[in-house]
Coordinates of N, CA and C in Angstrom, one line a residue:
X1 N -19.6 13.6 -1.2 CA -18.5 13.0 -0.5 C -18.6 11.5 -0.4
X2 N -17.4 10.9 -0.6 CA -17.4 9.4 -0.7 C -17.4 8.8 0.7
X3 N -18.1 7.7 0.8 CA -18.2 6.9 2.1 C -17.2 5.8 2.1
X4 N -16.4 5.7 1.0 CA -15.4 4.6 0.9 C -14.2 4.8 1.8
X5 N -13.6 3.8 2.2 CA -12.4 3.9 3.0 C -11.1 3.8 2.1
X6 N -10.0 4.3 2.7 CA -8.8 4.2 1.9 C -8.3 2.8 1.7
X7 N -7.6 2.6 0.7 CA -6.9 1.3 0.5 C -5.8 1.2 1.5
X8 N -5.7 0.1 2.2 CA -4.7 -0.1 3.2 C -3.7 -1.1 2.6
X9 N -2.5 -0.6 2.2 CA -1.5 -1.4 1.5 C -0.4 -1.7 2.4
X10 N -0.1 -3.0 2.6 CA 0.9 -3.5 3.5 C 2.1 -3.9 2.6
X11 N 3.2 -3.2 2.7 CA 4.4 -3.5 1.8 C 5.4 -4.4 2.4
X12 N 5.0 -5.1 3.5 CA 6.0 -6.1 4.1 C 5.9 -7.4 3.2
X13 N 6.8 -8.3 3.6 CA 6.8 -9.6 2.9 C 5.5 -10.4 3.2
X14 N 5.2 -11.3 2.4 CA 4.0 -12.1 2.7 C 4.2 -12.9 4.0
X15 N 5.4 -13.3 4.3 CA 5.6 -14.0 5.6 C 5.3 -13.1 6.8
X16 N 5.8 -11.9 6.7 CA 5.5 -10.9 7.7 C 4.0 -10.6 7.8
X17 N 3.3 -10.5 6.7 CA 1.9 -10.2 6.6 C 1.1 -11.4 7.2
X18 N 1.5 -12.6 6.9 CA 0.8 -13.8 7.4 C 1.0 -13.9 8.9
X19 N 2.1 -13.4 9.4 CA 2.3 -13.4 10.9 C 1.4 -12.5 11.6
X20 N 1.2 -11.3 11.1 CA 0.3 -10.3 11.7 C -0.1 -9.3 10.6
X21 N -1.4 -9.2 10.4 CA -1.9 -8.2 9.4 C -3.0 -7.3 10.0
X22 N -3.1 -6.2 9.4 CA -4.2 -5.3 9.8 C -5.4 -5.7 9.0
X23 N -6.5 -5.9 9.7 CA -7.8 -6.3 9.1 C -8.1 -5.5 7.9
X24 N -8.4 -6.1 6.8 CA -8.8 -5.4 5.5 C -7.7 -4.9 4.7
X25 N -6.4 -5.1 5.1 CA -5.3 -4.6 4.3 C -4.9 -5.6 3.2
X26 N -4.3 -5.1 2.2 CA -3.8 -5.9 1.1 C -2.3 -5.9 1.1
X27 N -1.8 -7.1 0.9 CA -0.3 -7.3 0.9 C 0.3 -7.2 -0.5
X28 N 1.3 -6.4 -0.6 CA 2.1 -6.3 -1.9 C 3.5 -5.9 -1.4
X29 N 4.3 -6.9 -1.3 CA 5.7 -6.6 -0.9 C 6.4 -5.5 -1.7
X30 N 7.2 -4.7 -1.0 CA 7.8 -3.6 -1.7 C 8.5 -4.0 -3.0
X31 N 9.2 -5.1 -3.0 CA 10.0 -5.6 -4.1 C 9.1 -6.1 -5.3
X32 N 7.8 -6.2 -5.0 CA 6.8 -6.6 -6.0 C 5.8 -5.5 -6.3
X33 N 6.0 -4.3 -5.8 CA 5.1 -3.2 -5.9 C 4.8 -2.9 -7.3
X34 N 3.5 -3.0 -7.7 CA 3.0 -2.7 -9.0 C 2.2 -1.4 -8.9
X35 N 2.9 -0.2 -9.2 CA 2.2 1.1 -9.1 C 1.0 1.2 -9.9
X36 N 0.9 0.7 -11.1 CA -0.3 0.8 -11.9 C -1.5 0.0 -11.2
X37 N -1.2 -1.2 -10.7 CA -2.2 -1.9 -10.0 C -2.7 -1.2 -8.8
X38 N -1.8 -0.7 -8.0 CA -2.2 0.1 -6.8 C -3.0 1.3 -7.2
X39 N -2.7 2.0 -8.2 CA -3.4 3.1 -8.7 C -4.9 2.7 -9.0
X40 N -5.0 1.6 -9.7 CA -6.4 1.1 -10.0 C -7.2 0.8 -8.8
X41 N -6.5 0.1 -7.8 CA -7.2 -0.3 -6.6 C -7.5 0.9 -5.8
X42 N -6.7 1.9 -5.7 CA -6.9 3.2 -4.9 C -8.0 4.0 -5.5
X43 N -8.2 3.9 -6.9 CA -9.3 4.7 -7.5 C -10.7 4.1 -7.0
X44 N -10.7 2.9 -6.6 CA -12.0 2.3 -6.1 C -12.1 2.6 -4.7
X45 N -11.1 3.1 -4.0 CA -11.2 3.5 -2.6 C -11.0 5.0 -2.4
X46 N -10.8 5.4 -1.2 CA -10.6 6.8 -0.9 C -9.2 7.1 -0.6
X47 N -8.3 7.0 -1.6 CA -6.9 7.2 -1.4 C -6.2 5.9 -1.0
X48 N -5.0 6.0 -0.5 CA -4.2 4.9 -0.2 C -3.3 5.2 1.1
X49 N -3.3 4.2 2.0 CA -2.5 4.3 3.2 C -1.5 3.1 3.1
X50 N -0.2 3.4 3.2 CA 0.8 2.4 3.1 C 1.4 2.2 4.4
X51 N 1.6 0.9 4.8 CA 2.1 0.5 6.1 C 3.2 -0.6 5.9
X52 N 4.1 -0.6 6.9 CA 5.1 -1.7 6.9 C 5.5 -1.9 8.4
X53 N 6.6 -2.5 8.7 CA 7.0 -2.7 10.1 C 7.5 -1.5 10.8
X54 N 8.4 -0.7 10.1 CA 9.1 0.4 10.8 C 8.8 1.7 10.1
X55 N 8.3 1.7 8.9 CA 8.1 2.9 8.1 C 9.0 3.2 7.0
X56 N 10.1 2.4 7.0 CA 11.1 2.6 5.9 C 10.6 2.1 4.6
X57 N 10.1 0.9 4.5 CA 9.6 0.4 3.2 C 8.3 1.2 2.8
X58 N 7.5 1.6 3.7 CA 6.3 2.3 3.3 C 6.7 3.7 2.7
X59 N 7.7 4.3 3.3 CA 8.2 5.6 2.7 C 8.7 5.4 1.3
X60 N 9.5 4.3 1.0 CA 9.9 4.0 -0.3 C 8.8 3.7 -1.3
X61 N 7.8 3.0 -0.8 CA 6.6 2.7 -1.6 C 5.8 3.9 -1.9
X62 N 5.7 4.8 -1.0 CA 5.0 6.1 -1.2 C 5.7 6.9 -2.3
X63 N 7.0 6.9 -2.2 CA 7.8 7.7 -3.2 C 7.6 7.1 -4.6
X64 N 7.6 5.7 -4.7 CA 7.4 5.1 -6.0 C 6.0 5.4 -6.5
X65 N 5.0 5.3 -5.6 CA 3.6 5.6 -6.1 C 3.4 7.1 -6.5
X66 N 4.1 8.0 -5.8 CA 4.0 9.4 -6.2 C 4.7 9.6 -7.6
X67 N 5.8 8.9 -7.8 CA 6.5 9.0 -9.1 C 5.6 8.5 -10.2
X68 N 4.7 7.5 -9.9 CA 3.8 7.0 -10.9 C 2.5 7.8 -11.0
X69 N 2.5 9.0 -10.3 CA 1.4 9.9 -10.5 C 0.3 9.9 -9.4
X70 N 0.5 9.1 -8.4 CA -0.5 9.1 -7.3 C -0.2 10.3 -6.4
X71 N -1.2 11.0 -6.0 CA -1.0 12.1 -5.1 C -1.6 11.9 -3.7
X72 N -2.6 11.0 -3.7 CA -3.4 10.8 -2.4 C -2.8 9.5 -1.7
X73 N -1.5 9.6 -1.3 CA -0.8 8.5 -0.7 C -0.4 9.0 0.7

């Protein structure tokens, strides 16, 4: 069993991220989401947790990542 933590992906804008961020999270705005890059980063972690301000953008990001073949989102 892996001791690694999940990738914490924040899909808010960089301005929102700079205002307040979860410690250890990575910022990749929804409109710049690179599913292949996220897949590579998540392979080094234990899955991927996607966050935003209200849940709407994270839901869209999860759908895009699932379409790209990620299941552990």
